[in-house]
């Protein structure tokens, strides 16, 4: 497994915080390789709320809300990627907690 240094890392996963909302933009070979389905499965297993979707420019975007430990685990799983994917870069931002208030169970957007 290759660990990547993010271009921007603002999402601080400090212990003791009750809930966080993070946005991730994943660049590399991440479309057409089951990456969204992989993220959906792993985020659901972690009990996160949010969504994953393809972007028009060939990347994958994730919005996830949950406990800091679970978001840190998701970050590691995003770096690992699905079988057949190649993650070159992850850009990550922490959003205001209010951004997660309307998020439901983790889902794939635009999958159909």
mmCIF file of N, CA, C and O in Angstrom:
data_model
loop_
_atom_site.group_PDB
_atom_site.id
_atom_site.type_symbol
_atom_site.label_atom_id
_atom_site.label_comp_id
_atom_site.label_asym_id
_atom_site.label_seq_id
_atom_site.Cartn_x
_atom_site.Cartn_y
_atom_site.Cartn_z
ATOM 1 N N UNK A 1 0.843 -1.177 0.000
ATOM 2 C CA UNK A 1 0.000 0.000 0.000
ATOM 3 C C UNK A 1 0.885 1.235 0.000
ATOM 4 O O UNK A 1 1.817 1.342 0.777
ATOM 5 N N UNK A 2 0.581 2.166 -0.871
ATOM 6 C CA UNK A 2 1.336 3.403 -0.964
ATOM 7 C C UNK A 2 0.614 4.486 -0.192
ATOM 8 O O UNK A 2 -0.584 4.680 -0.352
ATOM 9 N N UNK A 3 1.331 5.202 0.661
ATOM 10 C CA UNK A 3 0.730 6.312 1.393
ATOM 11 C C UNK A 3 1.066 7.593 0.661
ATOM 12 O O UNK A 3 2.217 7.852 0.337
ATOM 13 N N UNK A 4 0.049 8.381 0.425
ATOM 14 C CA UNK A 4 0.211 9.611 -0.323
ATOM 15 C C UNK A 4 0.124 10.804 0.602
ATOM 16 O O UNK A 4 -0.698 10.828 1.502
ATOM 17 N N UNK A 5 0.937 11.775 0.361
ATOM 18 C CA UNK A 5 0.823 13.037 1.091
ATOM 19 C C UNK A 5 -0.202 13.879 0.356
ATOM 20 O O UNK A 5 -0.115 14.054 -0.850
ATOM 21 N N UNK A 6 -1.232 14.360 1.052
ATOM 22 C CA UNK A 6 -2.265 15.132 0.368
ATOM 23 C C UNK A 6 -1.745 16.501 -0.047
ATOM 24 O O UNK A 6 -0.828 17.042 0.558
ATOM 25 N N UNK A 7 -2.357 17.032 -1.112
ATOM 26 C CA UNK A 7 -2.015 18.380 -1.539
ATOM 27 C C UNK A 7 -2.465 19.381 -0.475
ATOM 28 O O UNK A 7 -1.748 20.297 -0.133
ATOM 29 N N UNK A 8 -3.668 19.179 0.027
ATOM 30 C CA UNK A 8 -4.212 20.036 1.071
ATOM 31 C C UNK A 8 -4.806 19.116 2.121
ATOM 32 O O UNK A 8 -5.573 18.226 1.791
ATOM 33 N N UNK A 9 -4.445 19.320 3.367
ATOM 34 C CA UNK A 9 -5.031 18.497 4.422
ATOM 35 C C UNK A 9 -5.487 19.423 5.532
ATOM 36 O O UNK A 9 -4.697 19.867 6.341
ATOM 37 N N UNK A 10 -6.779 19.691 5.512
ATOM 38 C CA UNK A 10 -7.362 20.599 6.480
ATOM 39 C C UNK A 10 -8.238 19.833 7.474
ATOM 40 O O UNK A 10 -8.484 20.283 8.564
ATOM 41 N N UNK A 11 -8.686 18.660 7.090
ATOM 42 C CA UNK A 11 -9.592 17.882 7.928
ATOM 43 C C UNK A 11 -8.801 17.306 9.098
ATOM 44 O O UNK A 11 -8.074 16.339 8.956
ATOM 45 N N UNK A 12 -8.925 17.901 10.240
ATOM 46 C CA UNK A 12 -8.165 17.519 11.420
ATOM 47 C C UNK A 12 -8.938 16.455 12.193
ATOM 48 O O UNK A 12 -10.018 16.711 12.684
ATOM 49 N N UNK A 13 -8.368 15.289 12.300
ATOM 50 C CA UNK A 13 -9.048 14.208 13.000
ATOM 51 C C UNK A 13 -8.496 14.075 14.414
ATOM 52 O O UNK A 13 -7.961 13.054 14.818
ATOM 53 N N UNK A 14 -8.630 15.108 15.199
ATOM 54 C CA UNK A 14 -8.161 15.126 16.579
ATOM 55 C C UNK A 14 -9.157 14.366 17.447
ATOM 56 O O UNK A 14 -10.363 14.539 17.315
ATOM 57 N N UNK A 15 -8.655 13.527 18.327
ATOM 58 C CA UNK A 15 -9.523 12.770 19.222
ATOM 59 C C UNK A 15 -10.262 13.715 20.156
ATOM 60 O O UNK A 15 -9.759 14.773 20.508
ATOM 61 N N UNK A 16 -11.462 13.311 20.544
ATOM 62 C CA UNK A 16 -12.235 14.102 21.483
ATOM 63 C C UNK A 16 -13.326 14.918 20.811
ATOM 64 O O UNK A 16 -14.220 15.397 21.468
ATOM 65 N N UNK A 17 -13.241 15.089 19.487
ATOM 66 C CA UNK A 17 -14.307 15.775 18.782
ATOM 67 C C UNK A 17 -15.430 14.776 18.556
ATOM 68 O O UNK A 17 -15.189 13.619 18.262
ATOM 69 N N UNK A 18 -16.668 15.219 18.670
ATOM 70 C CA UNK A 18 -17.773 14.269 18.587
ATOM 71 C C UNK A 18 -18.153 13.905 17.170
ATOM 72 O O UNK A 18 -18.495 12.774 16.895
ATOM 73 N N UNK A 19 -18.140 14.845 16.241
ATOM 74 C CA UNK A 19 -18.518 14.546 14.867
ATOM 75 C C UNK A 19 -17.860 15.559 13.944
ATOM 76 O O UNK A 19 -17.606 16.693 14.334
ATOM 77 N N UNK A 20 -17.612 15.113 12.739
ATOM 78 C CA UNK A 20 -16.959 15.970 11.748
ATOM 79 C C UNK A 20 -17.601 15.739 10.390
ATOM 80 O O UNK A 20 -18.226 14.708 10.158
ATOM 81 N N UNK A 21 -17.375 16.693 9.488
ATOM 82 C CA UNK A 21 -17.795 16.555 8.097
ATOM 83 C C UNK A 21 -16.565 16.857 7.235
ATOM 84 O O UNK A 21 -15.933 17.892 7.408
ATOM 85 N N UNK A 22 -16.222 15.933 6.334
ATOM 86 C CA UNK A 22 -15.073 16.112 5.470
ATOM 87 C C UNK A 22 -15.456 15.899 4.014
ATOM 88 O O UNK A 22 -16.293 15.046 3.693
ATOM 89 N N UNK A 23 -14.813 16.688 3.160
ATOM 90 C CA UNK A 23 -14.957 16.566 1.716
ATOM 91 C C UNK A 23 -13.620 16.084 1.163
ATOM 92 O O UNK A 23 -12.573 16.604 1.542
ATOM 93 N N UNK A 24 -13.669 15.084 0.287
ATOM 94 C CA UNK A 24 -12.468 14.528 -0.325
ATOM 95 C C UNK A 24 -12.623 14.573 -1.842
ATOM 96 O O UNK A 24 -13.684 14.243 -2.371
ATOM 97 N N UNK A 25 -11.573 14.951 -2.524
ATOM 98 C CA UNK A 25 -11.506 14.848 -3.977
ATOM 99 C C UNK A 25 -10.356 13.903 -4.285
ATOM 100 O O UNK A 25 -9.201 14.177 -3.923
ATOM 101 N N UNK A 26 -10.676 12.785 -4.919
ATOM 102 C CA UNK A 26 -9.694 11.746 -5.173
ATOM 103 C C UNK A 26 -9.334 11.769 -6.653
ATOM 104 O O UNK A 26 -10.220 11.662 -7.518
ATOM 105 N N UNK A 27 -8.039 11.902 -6.942
ATOM 106 C CA UNK A 27 -7.555 11.972 -8.317
ATOM 107 C C UNK A 27 -6.719 10.738 -8.622
ATOM 108 O O UNK A 27 -6.038 10.215 -7.745
ATOM 109 N N UNK A 28 -6.786 10.296 -9.857
ATOM 110 C CA UNK A 28 -6.054 9.121 -10.305
ATOM 111 C C UNK A 28 -6.931 8.310 -11.234
ATOM 112 O O UNK A 28 -7.844 8.837 -11.867
ATOM 113 N N UNK A 29 -6.681 7.013 -11.296
ATOM 114 C CA UNK A 29 -7.562 6.127 -12.066
ATOM 115 C C UNK A 29 -8.634 5.629 -11.111
ATOM 116 O O UNK A 29 -8.482 4.597 -10.452
ATOM 117 N N UNK A 30 -9.709 6.389 -11.001
ATOM 118 C CA UNK A 30 -10.742 6.095 -10.003
ATOM 119 C C UNK A 30 -12.143 5.994 -10.598
ATOM 120 O O UNK A 30 -13.110 5.808 -9.862
ATOM 121 N N UNK A 31 -12.257 6.117 -11.910
ATOM 122 C CA UNK A 31 -13.550 5.908 -12.560
ATOM 123 C C UNK A 31 -13.478 4.656 -13.419
ATOM 124 O O UNK A 31 -12.465 4.386 -14.060
ATOM 125 N N UNK A 32 -14.564 3.878 -13.384
ATOM 126 C CA UNK A 32 -14.617 2.655 -14.173
ATOM 127 C C UNK A 32 -13.884 1.483 -13.562
ATOM 128 O O UNK A 32 -13.625 0.490 -14.248
ATOM 129 N N UNK A 33 -13.535 1.595 -12.275
ATOM 130 C CA UNK A 33 -12.785 0.519 -11.601
ATOM 131 C C UNK A 33 -13.446 0.097 -10.279
ATOM 132 O O UNK A 33 -12.812 -0.525 -9.452
ATOM 133 N N UNK A 34 -14.715 0.460 -10.100
ATOM 134 C CA UNK A 34 -15.431 0.070 -8.881
ATOM 135 C C UNK A 34 -15.102 0.906 -7.667
ATOM 136 O O UNK A 34 -15.416 0.518 -6.540
ATOM 137 N N UNK A 35 -14.496 2.059 -7.860
ATOM 138 C CA UNK A 35 -14.067 2.881 -6.725
ATOM 139 C C UNK A 35 -15.249 3.394 -5.912
ATOM 140 O O UNK A 35 -15.233 3.357 -4.684
ATOM 141 N N UNK A 36 -16.305 3.878 -6.576
ATOM 142 C CA UNK A 36 -17.466 4.387 -5.826
ATOM 143 C C UNK A 36 -18.121 3.289 -5.000
ATOM 144 O O UNK A 36 -18.526 3.513 -3.862
ATOM 145 N N UNK A 37 -18.230 2.105 -5.588
ATOM 146 C CA UNK A 37 -18.846 0.982 -4.871
ATOM 147 C C UNK A 37 -17.991 0.576 -3.663
ATOM 148 O O UNK A 37 -18.522 0.240 -2.606
ATOM 149 N N UNK A 38 -16.690 0.624 -3.837
ATOM 150 C CA UNK A 38 -15.750 0.341 -2.743
ATOM 151 C C UNK A 38 -15.941 1.358 -1.611
ATOM 152 O O UNK A 38 -16.051 0.988 -0.438
ATOM 153 N N UNK A 39 -15.982 2.645 -1.958
ATOM 154 C CA UNK A 39 -16.164 3.690 -0.948
ATOM 155 C C UNK A 39 -17.516 3.528 -0.262
ATOM 156 O O UNK A 39 -17.613 3.633 0.966
ATOM 157 N N UNK A 40 -18.549 3.232 -1.032
ATOM 158 C CA UNK A 40 -19.886 3.043 -0.466
ATOM 159 C C UNK A 40 -19.886 1.920 0.571
ATOM 160 O O UNK A 40 -20.409 2.075 1.683
ATOM 161 N N UNK A 41 -19.285 0.802 0.230
ATOM 162 C CA UNK A 41 -19.234 -0.343 1.151
ATOM 163 C C UNK A 41 -18.449 -0.001 2.417
ATOM 164 O O UNK A 41 -18.903 -0.248 3.538
ATOM 165 N N UNK A 42 -17.264 0.582 2.246
ATOM 166 C CA UNK A 42 -16.406 0.857 3.402
ATOM 167 C C UNK A 42 -17.003 1.950 4.299
ATOM 168 O O UNK A 42 -16.972 1.837 5.525
ATOM 169 N N UNK A 43 -17.538 3.005 3.709
ATOM 170 C CA UNK A 43 -18.143 4.077 4.499
ATOM 171 C C UNK A 43 -19.378 3.569 5.244
ATOM 172 O O UNK A 43 -19.606 3.940 6.401
ATOM 173 N N UNK A 44 -20.162 2.728 4.585
ATOM 174 C CA UNK A 44 -21.337 2.138 5.245
ATOM 175 C C UNK A 44 -20.942 1.256 6.413
ATOM 176 O O UNK A 44 -21.563 1.293 7.477
ATOM 177 N N UNK A 45 -19.876 0.482 6.237
ATOM 178 C CA UNK A 45 -19.376 -0.373 7.321
ATOM 179 C C UNK A 45 -18.925 0.465 8.516
ATOM 180 O O UNK A 45 -19.119 0.064 9.662
ATOM 181 N N UNK A 46 -18.362 1.635 8.236
ATOM 182 C CA UNK A 46 -17.905 2.533 9.305
ATOM 183 C C UNK A 46 -19.058 3.318 9.939
ATOM 184 O O UNK A 46 -18.851 4.014 10.929
ATOM 185 N N UNK A 47 -20.243 3.238 9.358
ATOM 186 C CA UNK A 47 -21.397 3.958 9.902
ATOM 187 C C UNK A 47 -21.398 5.440 9.550
ATOM 188 O O UNK A 47 -22.044 6.237 10.236
ATOM 189 N N UNK A 48 -20.691 5.811 8.489
ATOM 190 C CA UNK A 48 -20.643 7.211 8.088
ATOM 191 C C UNK A 48 -21.895 7.592 7.307
ATOM 192 O O UNK A 48 -22.545 6.745 6.699
ATOM 193 N N UNK A 49 -22.204 8.871 7.306
ATOM 194 C CA UNK A 49 -23.294 9.417 6.504
ATOM 195 C C UNK A 49 -22.664 10.189 5.356
ATOM 196 O O UNK A 49 -21.565 10.711 5.487
ATOM 197 N N UNK A 50 -23.356 10.277 4.214
ATOM 198 C CA UNK A 50 -22.843 11.084 3.121
ATOM 199 C C UNK A 50 -23.037 10.454 1.773
ATOM 200 O O UNK A 50 -23.964 9.665 1.561
ATOM 201 N N UNK A 51 -22.127 10.773 0.846
ATOM 202 C CA UNK A 51 -22.238 10.295 -0.525
ATOM 203 C C UNK A 51 -20.874 10.256 -1.204
ATOM 204 O O UNK A 51 -19.923 10.861 -0.770
ATOM 205 N N UNK A 52 -20.850 9.523 -2.323
ATOM 206 C CA UNK A 52 -19.698 9.450 -3.213
ATOM 207 C C UNK A 52 -20.233 9.594 -4.629
ATOM 208 O O UNK A 52 -21.321 9.108 -4.948
ATOM 209 N N UNK A 53 -19.481 10.302 -5.506
ATOM 210 C CA UNK A 53 -19.916 10.463 -6.888
ATOM 211 C C UNK A 53 -18.710 10.754 -7.785
ATOM 212 O O UNK A 53 -17.673 11.229 -7.319
ATOM 213 N N UNK A 54 -18.897 10.458 -9.074
ATOM 214 C CA UNK A 54 -17.902 10.816 -10.075
ATOM 215 C C UNK A 54 -18.017 12.302 -10.375
ATOM 216 O O UNK A 54 -19.098 12.885 -10.275
ATOM 217 N N UNK A 55 -16.899 12.906 -10.771
ATOM 218 C CA UNK A 55 -16.928 14.278 -11.254
ATOM 219 C C UNK A 55 -16.790 14.240 -12.776
ATOM 220 O O UNK A 55 -16.346 13.242 -13.347
ATOM 221 N N UNK A 56 -17.154 15.324 -13.418
ATOM 222 C CA UNK A 56 -17.085 15.385 -14.877
ATOM 223 C C UNK A 56 -15.655 15.340 -15.404
ATOM 224 O O UNK A 56 -15.429 14.964 -16.550
ATOM 225 N N UNK A 57 -14.683 15.700 -14.562
ATOM 226 C CA UNK A 57 -13.294 15.729 -15.020
ATOM 227 C C UNK A 57 -12.500 14.474 -14.658
ATOM 228 O O UNK A 57 -11.266 14.478 -14.657
ATOM 229 N N UNK A 58 -13.202 13.380 -14.331
ATOM 230 C CA UNK A 58 -12.535 12.093 -14.149
ATOM 231 C C UNK A 58 -12.106 11.745 -12.738
ATOM 232 O O UNK A 58 -11.425 10.747 -12.536
ATOM 233 N N UNK A 59 -12.487 12.551 -11.770
ATOM 234 C CA UNK A 59 -12.130 12.287 -10.379
ATOM 235 C C UNK A 59 -13.335 11.708 -9.632
ATOM 236 O O UNK A 59 -14.398 11.514 -10.200
ATOM 237 N N UNK A 60 -13.157 11.432 -8.359
ATOM 238 C CA UNK A 60 -14.257 11.003 -7.498
ATOM 239 C C UNK A 60 -14.308 11.948 -6.306
ATOM 240 O O UNK A 60 -13.269 12.325 -5.750
ATOM 241 N N UNK A 61 -15.525 12.308 -5.928
ATOM 242 C CA UNK A 61 -15.766 13.240 -4.831
ATOM 243 C C UNK A 61 -16.524 12.506 -3.728
ATOM 244 O O UNK A 61 -17.431 11.729 -4.013
ATOM 245 N N UNK A 62 -16.134 12.758 -2.478
ATOM 246 C CA UNK A 62 -16.762 12.121 -1.325
ATOM 247 C C UNK A 62 -17.095 13.198 -0.300
ATOM 248 O O UNK A 62 -16.271 14.059 -0.010
ATOM 249 N N UNK A 63 -18.295 13.133 0.251
ATOM 250 C CA UNK A 63 -18.677 13.955 1.396
ATOM 251 C C UNK A 63 -19.084 12.984 2.487
ATOM 252 O O UNK A 63 -19.978 12.154 2.281
ATOM 253 N N UNK A 64 -18.404 13.046 3.631
ATOM 254 C CA UNK A 64 -18.647 12.080 4.698
ATOM 255 C C UNK A 64 -18.734 12.779 6.043
ATOM 256 O O UNK A 64 -17.975 13.708 6.320
ATOM 257 N N UNK A 65 -19.666 12.311 6.864
ATOM 258 C CA UNK A 65 -19.850 12.836 8.212
ATOM 259 C C UNK A 65 -19.809 11.680 9.193
ATOM 260 O O UNK A 65 -20.378 10.615 8.941
ATOM 261 N N UNK A 66 -19.130 11.908 10.316
ATOM 262 C CA UNK A 66 -19.055 10.870 11.339
ATOM 263 C C UNK A 66 -18.006 11.195 12.374
ATOM 264 O O UNK A 66 -17.522 12.322 12.471
ATOM 265 N N UNK A 67 -17.645 10.191 13.136
ATOM 266 C CA UNK A 67 -16.659 10.337 14.197
ATOM 267 C C UNK A 67 -15.260 10.510 13.601
ATOM 268 O O UNK A 67 -14.949 9.921 12.558
ATOM 269 N N UNK A 68 -14.408 11.294 14.240
ATOM 270 C CA UNK A 68 -13.050 11.524 13.712
ATOM 271 C C UNK A 68 -12.269 10.236 13.443
ATOM 272 O O UNK A 68 -11.595 10.139 12.423
ATOM 273 N N UNK A 69 -12.361 9.253 14.326
ATOM 274 C CA UNK A 69 -11.643 7.989 14.114
ATOM 275 C C UNK A 69 -12.117 7.295 12.847
ATOM 276 O O UNK A 69 -11.319 6.729 12.098
ATOM 277 N N UNK A 70 -13.429 7.319 12.618
ATOM 278 C CA UNK A 70 -13.992 6.668 11.437
ATOM 279 C C UNK A 70 -13.593 7.406 10.159
ATOM 280 O O UNK A 70 -13.321 6.776 9.137
ATOM 281 N N UNK A 71 -13.535 8.725 10.212
ATOM 282 C CA UNK A 71 -13.103 9.497 9.050
ATOM 283 C C UNK A 71 -11.618 9.272 8.766
ATOM 284 O O UNK A 71 -11.202 9.222 7.606
ATOM 285 N N UNK A 72 -10.816 9.102 9.810
ATOM 286 C CA UNK A 72 -9.399 8.791 9.618
ATOM 287 C C UNK A 72 -9.245 7.427 8.945
ATOM 288 O O UNK A 72 -8.402 7.251 8.058
ATOM 289 N N UNK A 73 -10.062 6.466 9.349
ATOM 290 C CA UNK A 73 -10.038 5.150 8.718
ATOM 291 C C UNK A 73 -10.474 5.247 7.264
ATOM 292 O O UNK A 73 -9.852 4.638 6.379
ATOM 293 N N UNK A 74 -11.522 6.039 6.997
ATOM 294 C CA UNK A 74 -11.970 6.225 5.618
ATOM 295 C C UNK A 74 -10.841 6.808 4.779
ATOM 296 O O UNK A 74 -10.597 6.370 3.656
ATOM 297 N N UNK A 75 -10.145 7.777 5.310
ATOM 298 C CA UNK A 75 -9.026 8.402 4.587
ATOM 299 C C UNK A 75 -7.992 7.344 4.177
ATOM 300 O O UNK A 75 -7.516 7.323 3.048
ATOM 301 N N UNK A 76 -7.642 6.452 5.089
ATOM 302 C CA UNK A 76 -6.696 5.378 4.786
ATOM 303 C C UNK A 76 -7.235 4.469 3.688
ATOM 304 O O UNK A 76 -6.491 4.054 2.794
ATOM 305 N N UNK A 77 -8.537 4.183 3.754
ATOM 306 C CA UNK A 77 -9.156 3.319 2.751
ATOM 307 C C UNK A 77 -9.218 4.005 1.384
ATOM 308 O O UNK A 77 -9.071 3.351 0.355
ATOM 309 N N UNK A 78 -9.426 5.315 1.375
ATOM 310 C CA UNK A 78 -9.405 6.060 0.116
ATOM 311 C C UNK A 78 -8.023 5.990 -0.517
ATOM 312 O O UNK A 78 -7.888 5.838 -1.732
ATOM 313 N N UNK A 79 -6.976 6.104 0.290
ATOM 314 C CA UNK A 79 -5.606 6.005 -0.222
ATOM 315 C C UNK A 79 -5.345 4.628 -0.822
ATOM 316 O O UNK A 79 -4.669 4.502 -1.837
ATOM 317 N N UNK A 80 -5.873 3.605 -0.183
ATOM 318 C CA UNK A 80 -5.689 2.230 -0.654
ATOM 319 C C UNK A 80 -6.423 2.019 -1.968
ATOM 320 O O UNK A 80 -5.879 1.431 -2.896
ATOM 321 N N UNK A 81 -7.655 2.484 -2.053
ATOM 322 C CA UNK A 81 -8.449 2.360 -3.271
ATOM 323 C C UNK A 81 -8.962 0.961 -3.520
ATOM 324 O O UNK A 81 -8.613 0.010 -2.834
ATOM 325 N N UNK A 82 -9.813 0.860 -4.521
ATOM 326 C CA UNK A 82 -10.380 -0.429 -4.915
ATOM 327 C C UNK A 82 -9.374 -1.179 -5.786
ATOM 328 O O UNK A 82 -8.418 -0.592 -6.311
ATOM 329 N N UNK A 83 -9.612 -2.452 -5.949
ATOM 330 C CA UNK A 83 -8.770 -3.254 -6.831
ATOM 331 C C UNK A 83 -8.888 -2.670 -8.238
ATOM 332 O O UNK A 83 -9.989 -2.417 -8.719
ATOM 333 N N UNK A 84 -7.785 -2.422 -8.873
ATOM 334 C CA UNK A 84 -7.789 -1.867 -10.224
ATOM 335 C C UNK A 84 -7.709 -0.347 -10.265
ATOM 336 O O UNK A 84 -7.508 0.239 -11.316
ATOM 337 N N UNK A 85 -7.875 0.305 -9.108
ATOM 338 C CA UNK A 85 -7.778 1.765 -9.088
ATOM 339 C C UNK A 85 -6.332 2.184 -8.804
ATOM 340 O O UNK A 85 -5.510 1.377 -8.381
ATOM 341 N N UNK A 86 -6.060 3.451 -9.043
ATOM 342 C CA UNK A 86 -4.772 4.034 -8.682
ATOM 343 C C UNK A 86 -5.050 5.427 -8.145
ATOM 344 O O UNK A 86 -5.570 6.284 -8.847
ATOM 345 N N UNK A 87 -4.766 5.652 -6.879
ATOM 346 C CA UNK A 87 -4.991 6.949 -6.253
ATOM 347 C C UNK A 87 -3.689 7.740 -6.313
ATOM 348 O O UNK A 87 -2.684 7.333 -5.754
ATOM 349 N N UNK A 88 -3.736 8.865 -7.018
ATOM 350 C CA UNK A 88 -2.554 9.712 -7.161
ATOM 351 C C UNK A 88 -2.528 10.839 -6.142
ATOM 352 O O UNK A 88 -1.460 11.238 -5.696
ATOM 353 N N UNK A 89 -3.698 11.358 -5.809
ATOM 354 C CA UNK A 89 -3.755 12.516 -4.917
ATOM 355 C C UNK A 89 -5.141 12.581 -4.266
ATOM 356 O O UNK A 89 -6.138 12.250 -4.896
ATOM 357 N N UNK A 90 -5.159 12.994 -2.998
ATOM 358 C CA UNK A 90 -6.411 13.251 -2.299
ATOM 359 C C UNK A 90 -6.348 14.673 -1.761
ATOM 360 O O UNK A 90 -5.409 15.029 -1.050
ATOM 361 N N UNK A 91 -7.349 15.447 -2.120
ATOM 362 C CA UNK A 91 -7.484 16.798 -1.574
ATOM 363 C C UNK A 91 -8.624 16.733 -0.565
ATOM 364 O O UNK A 91 -9.711 16.264 -0.879
ATOM 365 N N UNK A 92 -8.365 17.196 0.630
ATOM 366 C CA UNK A 92 -9.293 17.004 1.749
ATOM 367 C C UNK A 92 -9.552 18.332 2.455
ATOM 368 O O UNK A 92 -8.619 19.102 2.666
ATOM 369 N N UNK A 93 -10.815 18.566 2.785
ATOM 370 C CA UNK A 93 -11.193 19.768 3.537
ATOM 371 C C UNK A 93 -12.190 19.398 4.624
ATOM 372 O O UNK A 93 -13.093 18.597 4.383
ATOM 373 N N UNK A 94 -12.027 19.988 5.770
ATOM 374 C CA UNK A 94 -13.036 19.842 6.813
ATOM 375 C C UNK A 94 -14.063 20.939 6.596
ATOM 376 O O UNK A 94 -13.719 22.097 6.367
ATOM 377 N N UNK A 95 -15.324 20.552 6.657
ATOM 378 C CA UNK A 95 -16.418 21.497 6.499
ATOM 379 C C UNK A 95 -17.039 21.785 7.860
ATOM 380 O O UNK A 95 -16.825 21.048 8.828
ATOM 381 N N UNK A 96 -17.835 22.813 7.903
ATOM 382 C CA UNK A 96 -18.564 23.123 9.122
ATOM 383 C C UNK A 96 -19.508 21.970 9.441
ATOM 384 O O UNK A 96 -20.089 21.362 8.538
ATOM 385 N N UNK A 97 -19.674 21.675 10.708
ATOM 386 C CA UNK A 97 -20.533 20.565 11.129
ATOM 387 C C UNK A 97 -21.951 20.689 10.582
ATOM 388 O O UNK A 97 -22.623 19.684 10.357
ATOM 389 N N UNK A 98 -22.416 21.911 10.351
ATOM 390 C CA UNK A 98 -23.783 22.106 9.855
ATOM 391 C C UNK A 98 -23.948 21.545 8.439
ATOM 392 O O UNK A 98 -25.066 21.251 8.025
ATOM 393 N N UNK A 99 -22.849 21.374 7.706
ATOM 394 C CA UNK A 99 -22.917 20.814 6.351
ATOM 395 C C UNK A 99 -23.398 19.361 6.363
ATOM 396 O O UNK A 99 -23.866 18.857 5.351
ATOM 397 N N UNK A 100 -23.285 18.693 7.491
ATOM 398 C CA UNK A 100 -23.687 17.298 7.572
ATOM 399 C C UNK A 100 -25.072 17.067 8.127
ATOM 400 O O UNK A 100 -25.518 15.928 8.199
ATOM 401 N N UNK A 101 -25.774 18.120 8.478
ATOM 402 C CA UNK A 101 -27.067 17.942 9.165
ATOM 403 C C UNK A 101 -28.111 17.220 8.329
ATOM 404 O O UNK A 101 -28.942 16.508 8.874
ATOM 405 N N UNK A 102 -28.077 17.372 7.004
ATOM 406 C CA UNK A 102 -29.084 16.740 6.155
ATOM 407 C C UNK A 102 -28.592 15.466 5.481
ATOM 408 O O UNK A 102 -29.293 14.905 4.637
ATOM 409 N N UNK A 103 -27.395 15.012 5.820
ATOM 410 C CA UNK A 103 -26.856 13.801 5.199
ATOM 411 C C UNK A 103 -27.501 12.562 5.787
ATOM 412 O O UNK A 103 -27.627 12.433 6.999
ATOM 413 N N UNK A 104 -27.896 11.657 4.910
ATOM 414 C CA UNK A 104 -28.472 10.388 5.343
ATOM 415 C C UNK A 104 -27.455 9.274 5.254
ATOM 416 O O UNK A 104 -26.247 9.534 5.167
ATOM 417 N N UNK A 105 -27.932 8.032 5.269
ATOM 418 C CA UNK A 105 -27.027 6.890 5.134
ATOM 419 C C UNK A 105 -26.165 7.035 3.871
ATOM 420 O O UNK A 105 -26.607 7.599 2.874
ATOM 421 N N UNK A 106 -24.957 6.535 3.933
ATOM 422 C CA UNK A 106 -24.013 6.703 2.832
ATOM 423 C C UNK A 106 -24.566 6.119 1.548
ATOM 424 O O UNK A 106 -25.098 5.009 1.546
ATOM 425 N N UNK A 107 -24.453 6.885 0.441
ATOM 426 C CA UNK A 107 -24.998 6.448 -0.833
ATOM 427 C C UNK A 107 -24.095 6.835 -1.998
ATOM 428 O O UNK A 107 -23.222 7.676 -1.852
ATOM 429 N N UNK A 108 -24.351 6.211 -3.131
ATOM 430 C CA UNK A 108 -23.669 6.552 -4.370
ATOM 431 C C UNK A 108 -24.594 7.479 -5.129
ATOM 432 O O UNK A 108 -25.743 7.135 -5.393
ATOM 433 N N UNK A 109 -24.105 8.647 -5.486
ATOM 434 C CA UNK A 109 -24.900 9.593 -6.278
ATOM 435 C C UNK A 109 -24.586 9.379 -7.755
ATOM 436 O O UNK A 109 -23.438 9.200 -8.131
ATOM 437 N N UNK A 110 -25.625 9.406 -8.573
ATOM 438 C CA UNK A 110 -25.442 9.290 -10.012
ATOM 439 C C UNK A 110 -25.002 7.919 -10.466
ATOM 440 O O UNK A 110 -24.375 7.785 -11.512
ATOM 441 N N UNK A 111 -25.349 6.890 -9.729
ATOM 442 C CA UNK A 111 -24.905 5.537 -10.072
ATOM 443 C C UNK A 111 -25.786 4.893 -11.144
ATOM 444 O O UNK A 111 -25.400 3.899 -11.728
ATOM 445 N N UNK A 112 -26.914 5.441 -11.396
ATOM 446 C CA UNK A 112 -27.848 4.796 -12.340
ATOM 447 C C UNK A 112 -27.946 5.600 -13.558
ATOM 448 O O UNK A 112 -28.463 6.310 -14.038
#
